[in-house]
Short mmCIF file of C-alpha atoms in Angstrom, two decimals:
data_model
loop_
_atom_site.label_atom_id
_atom_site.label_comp_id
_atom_site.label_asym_id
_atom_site.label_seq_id
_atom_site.Cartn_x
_atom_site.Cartn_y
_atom_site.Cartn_z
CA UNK A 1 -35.58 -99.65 -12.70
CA UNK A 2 -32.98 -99.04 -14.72
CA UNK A 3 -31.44 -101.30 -17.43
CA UNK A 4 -28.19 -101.82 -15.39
CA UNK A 5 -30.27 -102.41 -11.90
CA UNK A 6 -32.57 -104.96 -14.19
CA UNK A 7 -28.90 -107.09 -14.96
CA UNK A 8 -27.33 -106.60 -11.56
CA UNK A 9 -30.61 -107.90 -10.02
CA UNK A 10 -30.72 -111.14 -12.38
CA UNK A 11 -27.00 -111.69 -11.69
CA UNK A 12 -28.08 -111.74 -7.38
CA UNK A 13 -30.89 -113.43 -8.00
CA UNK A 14 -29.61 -116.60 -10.40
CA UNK A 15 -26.10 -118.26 -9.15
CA UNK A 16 -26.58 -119.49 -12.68
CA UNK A 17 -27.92 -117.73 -15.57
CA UNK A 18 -27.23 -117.83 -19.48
CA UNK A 19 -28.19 -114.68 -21.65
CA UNK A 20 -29.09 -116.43 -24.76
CA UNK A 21 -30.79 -115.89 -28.00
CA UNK A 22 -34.31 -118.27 -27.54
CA UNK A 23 -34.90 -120.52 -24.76
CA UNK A 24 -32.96 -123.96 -23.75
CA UNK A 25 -35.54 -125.60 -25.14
CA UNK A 26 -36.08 -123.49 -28.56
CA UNK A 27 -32.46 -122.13 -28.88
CA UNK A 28 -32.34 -119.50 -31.87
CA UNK A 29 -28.69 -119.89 -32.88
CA UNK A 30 -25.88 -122.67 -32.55
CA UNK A 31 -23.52 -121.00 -29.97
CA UNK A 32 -26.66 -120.99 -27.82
CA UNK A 33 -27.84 -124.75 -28.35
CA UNK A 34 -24.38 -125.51 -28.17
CA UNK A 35 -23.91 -123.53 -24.27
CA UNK A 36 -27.07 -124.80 -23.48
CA UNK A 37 -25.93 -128.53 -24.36
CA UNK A 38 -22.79 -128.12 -22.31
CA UNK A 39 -24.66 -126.42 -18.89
CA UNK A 40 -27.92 -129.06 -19.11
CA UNK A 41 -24.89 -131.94 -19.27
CA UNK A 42 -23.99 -130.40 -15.45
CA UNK A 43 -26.92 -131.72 -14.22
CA UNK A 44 -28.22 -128.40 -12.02
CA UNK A 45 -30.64 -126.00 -13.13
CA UNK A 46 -30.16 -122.52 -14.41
CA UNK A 47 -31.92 -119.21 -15.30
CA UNK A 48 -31.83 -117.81 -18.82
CA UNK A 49 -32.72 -114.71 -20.71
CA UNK A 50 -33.75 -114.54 -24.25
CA UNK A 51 -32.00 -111.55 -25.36
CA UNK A 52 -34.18 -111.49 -28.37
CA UNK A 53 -36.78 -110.33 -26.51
CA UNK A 54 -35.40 -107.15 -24.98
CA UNK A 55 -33.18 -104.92 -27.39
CA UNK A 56 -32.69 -102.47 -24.09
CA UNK A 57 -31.29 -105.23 -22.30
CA UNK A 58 -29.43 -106.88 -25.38
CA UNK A 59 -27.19 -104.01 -26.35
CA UNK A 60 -26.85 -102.70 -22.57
CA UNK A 61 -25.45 -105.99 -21.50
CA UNK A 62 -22.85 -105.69 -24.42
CA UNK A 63 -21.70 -102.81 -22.33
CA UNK A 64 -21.99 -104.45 -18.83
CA UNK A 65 -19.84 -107.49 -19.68
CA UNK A 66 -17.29 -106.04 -21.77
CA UNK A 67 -18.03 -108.81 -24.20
CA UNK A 68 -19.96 -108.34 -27.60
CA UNK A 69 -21.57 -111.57 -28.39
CA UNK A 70 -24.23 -114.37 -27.18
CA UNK A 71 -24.76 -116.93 -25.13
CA UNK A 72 -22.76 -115.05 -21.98
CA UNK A 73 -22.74 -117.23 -19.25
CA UNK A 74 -22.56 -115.88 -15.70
CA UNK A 75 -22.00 -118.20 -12.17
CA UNK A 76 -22.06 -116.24 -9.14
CA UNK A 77 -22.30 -112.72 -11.01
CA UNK A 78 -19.30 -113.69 -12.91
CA UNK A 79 -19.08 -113.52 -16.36
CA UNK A 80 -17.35 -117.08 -17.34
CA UNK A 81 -17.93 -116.56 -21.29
CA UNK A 82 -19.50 -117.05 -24.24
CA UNK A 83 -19.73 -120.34 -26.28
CA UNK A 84 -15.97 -121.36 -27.25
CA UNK A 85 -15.18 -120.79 -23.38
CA UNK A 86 -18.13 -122.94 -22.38
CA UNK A 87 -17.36 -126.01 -24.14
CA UNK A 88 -13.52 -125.55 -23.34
CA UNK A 89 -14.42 -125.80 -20.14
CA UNK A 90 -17.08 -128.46 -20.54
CA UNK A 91 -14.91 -130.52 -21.87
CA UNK A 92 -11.80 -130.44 -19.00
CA UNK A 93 -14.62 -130.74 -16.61
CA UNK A 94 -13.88 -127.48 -14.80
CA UNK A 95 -17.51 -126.34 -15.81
CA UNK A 96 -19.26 -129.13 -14.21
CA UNK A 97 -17.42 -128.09 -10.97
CA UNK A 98 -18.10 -124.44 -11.37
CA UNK A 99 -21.54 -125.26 -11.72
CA UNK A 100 -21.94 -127.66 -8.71
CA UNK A 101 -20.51 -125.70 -6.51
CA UNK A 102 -22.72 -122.59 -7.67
CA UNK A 103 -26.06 -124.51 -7.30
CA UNK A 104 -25.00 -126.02 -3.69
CA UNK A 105 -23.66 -122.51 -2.25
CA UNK A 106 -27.56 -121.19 -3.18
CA UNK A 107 -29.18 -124.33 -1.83
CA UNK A 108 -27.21 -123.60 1.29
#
């Protein structure tokens, strides 16, 4: 499979999924424990990837989202952001919402 096919398939397969550098609970920089802090405060569970661990995957996903840094948060194969987006959003509430409404539609 190729690199693109690997990201397209975790976007279908995860309503919500954070490409981060560590894990939610071992994040490896503070604009991930920060995005993590902010999606964990939503209540509804979500997939990661530790970008760390797959340089293939790291750089080609640069490419993907039009967007050069980590965390990138995606709901619904939609990039929303990266850290400063998350917490803006956090904090008016709208990502709670977006985040709700992502984890019902896939329990549906």
């Amino acid at each position: 499979m190729d690199i693109n096919e690997t990201i397209k398939s975790q976007l279908d397969e995860n309503p919500i999924i954070l490409y981060m550098k560590g894990s939610p609970q071992a994040p490896q920089c503070g604009f991930s424990a920060k995005t993590v802090q902010a999606l964990m405060a939503c209540g509804e569970r979500f997939a990661f990837v530790n970008i760390l661990d797959n340089q293939e995957l790291r750089e080609a996903l640069k490419v993907y989202s039009s967007w050069p840094t980590y965390p990138q948060l995606y709901i619904n194969g939609e990039l929303v952001g990266g850290c400063d987006i998350v917490l803006e959003m956090s904090e008016s509430g709208e990502l709670a919402k977006m985040v709700k409404a992502a984890a019902k539609q896939a329990e549906a």
